[in-house]
XYZ file of C-alpha atoms in Angstrom:
105
model
C 13.615 5.161 -2.971
C 14.006 3.948 0.525
C 11.753 3.580 3.430
C 12.236 3.800 7.254
C 9.660 1.834 9.135
C 8.662 3.233 12.579
C 5.810 0.882 13.495
C 4.209 -2.195 11.835
C 1.428 -3.847 13.776
C -0.014 -6.383 11.309
C -3.478 -6.896 13.149
C -6.911 -5.246 12.821
C -6.689 -1.855 14.218
C -2.814 -1.979 14.197
C -0.611 1.009 13.045
C 1.754 0.974 10.172
C 4.119 4.101 10.150
C 6.976 4.768 7.874
C 8.939 7.413 6.027
C 9.514 7.200 2.237
C 12.700 8.959 1.284
C 12.722 10.386 -2.171
C 15.735 10.488 -4.386
C 16.007 14.134 -3.936
C 16.197 13.706 -0.283
C 12.504 14.673 0.516
C 10.874 12.800 3.214
C 7.272 11.518 2.842
C 5.604 10.542 6.250
C 3.071 7.742 5.949
C 0.531 6.675 8.535
C -1.760 3.777 8.044
C -4.197 1.704 10.156
C -5.044 -1.949 9.156
C -8.821 -1.644 9.119
C -9.424 -5.280 8.311
C -7.331 -8.484 8.084
C -9.198 -11.547 7.005
C -6.441 -13.985 6.781
C -5.507 -15.222 4.339
C -7.544 -13.439 1.616
C -8.154 -9.865 2.381
C -6.312 -6.829 3.824
C -7.818 -3.310 4.035
C -5.394 -0.487 4.968
C -6.512 3.254 5.631
C -4.018 5.939 4.930
C -4.818 8.373 7.504
C -2.685 11.360 6.422
C -2.692 13.116 3.005
C -3.424 11.693 0.587
C -6.487 10.118 2.272
C -7.083 6.602 0.698
C -8.206 3.158 1.361
C -6.179 0.266 -0.078
C -7.774 -3.222 -0.382
C -5.743 -6.211 -1.094
C -7.308 -9.357 -2.152
C -5.597 -12.676 -2.576
C -7.314 -15.710 -4.466
C -6.024 -19.071 -5.363
C -5.893 -19.549 -9.123
C -4.620 -22.913 -10.717
C -2.090 -23.478 -7.978
C -0.898 -19.737 -7.938
C -2.062 -16.777 -6.082
C -3.791 -13.884 -7.840
C -3.323 -10.428 -6.148
C -5.925 -7.681 -6.700
C -4.759 -4.173 -5.321
C -7.203 -1.345 -5.276
C -6.621 2.134 -4.098
C -9.685 4.338 -3.606
C -8.907 8.117 -2.877
C -11.234 10.177 -0.697
C -10.746 13.039 -3.244
C -10.680 11.930 -6.927
C -9.007 15.267 -7.782
C -6.190 14.182 -5.500
C -5.662 10.966 -7.461
C -5.581 12.735 -10.725
C -2.937 15.123 -9.307
C -0.593 12.248 -8.310
C -1.590 9.593 -10.661
C 1.716 9.976 -12.482
C 3.503 8.989 -9.323
C 1.258 6.408 -7.921
C 0.789 4.152 -10.919
C 4.408 3.627 -11.712
C 5.355 3.231 -7.972
C 2.513 0.449 -7.710
C 4.016 -1.247 -10.685
C 7.389 -1.203 -9.039
C 6.272 -2.414 -5.800
C 4.432 -5.359 -7.249
C 7.296 -6.155 -9.604
C 9.643 -6.279 -6.522
C 7.134 -8.599 -4.748
C 7.029 -10.958 -7.782
C 10.688 -10.915 -7.849
C 10.881 -11.868 -4.074
C 8.304 -14.615 -4.387
C 10.058 -16.019 -7.400
C 12.992 -16.850 -5.377
C 11.038 -18.370 -2.343
């Protein structure tokens, strides 16, 4: 899967718009708003198109490392149940990619 970023305003109230391109050629537009950024420990992102959700990322120092907590709260629990089989593996892949990038830093 690849993404095309249209806008990324990393500030409270800023927009983050991108299109995810599926392996079958399907495009998935995404629109988000950074609801809260409390540097360097908390980021709250609101997904403002279907599926509606709020993503909260927390960072904490733990023994000279950084612990990352990633929580997605869907407005409609039925939506989460319907797409869980996509969301959970995608989150694991994204966090694995992040881990790999940070390991080379």
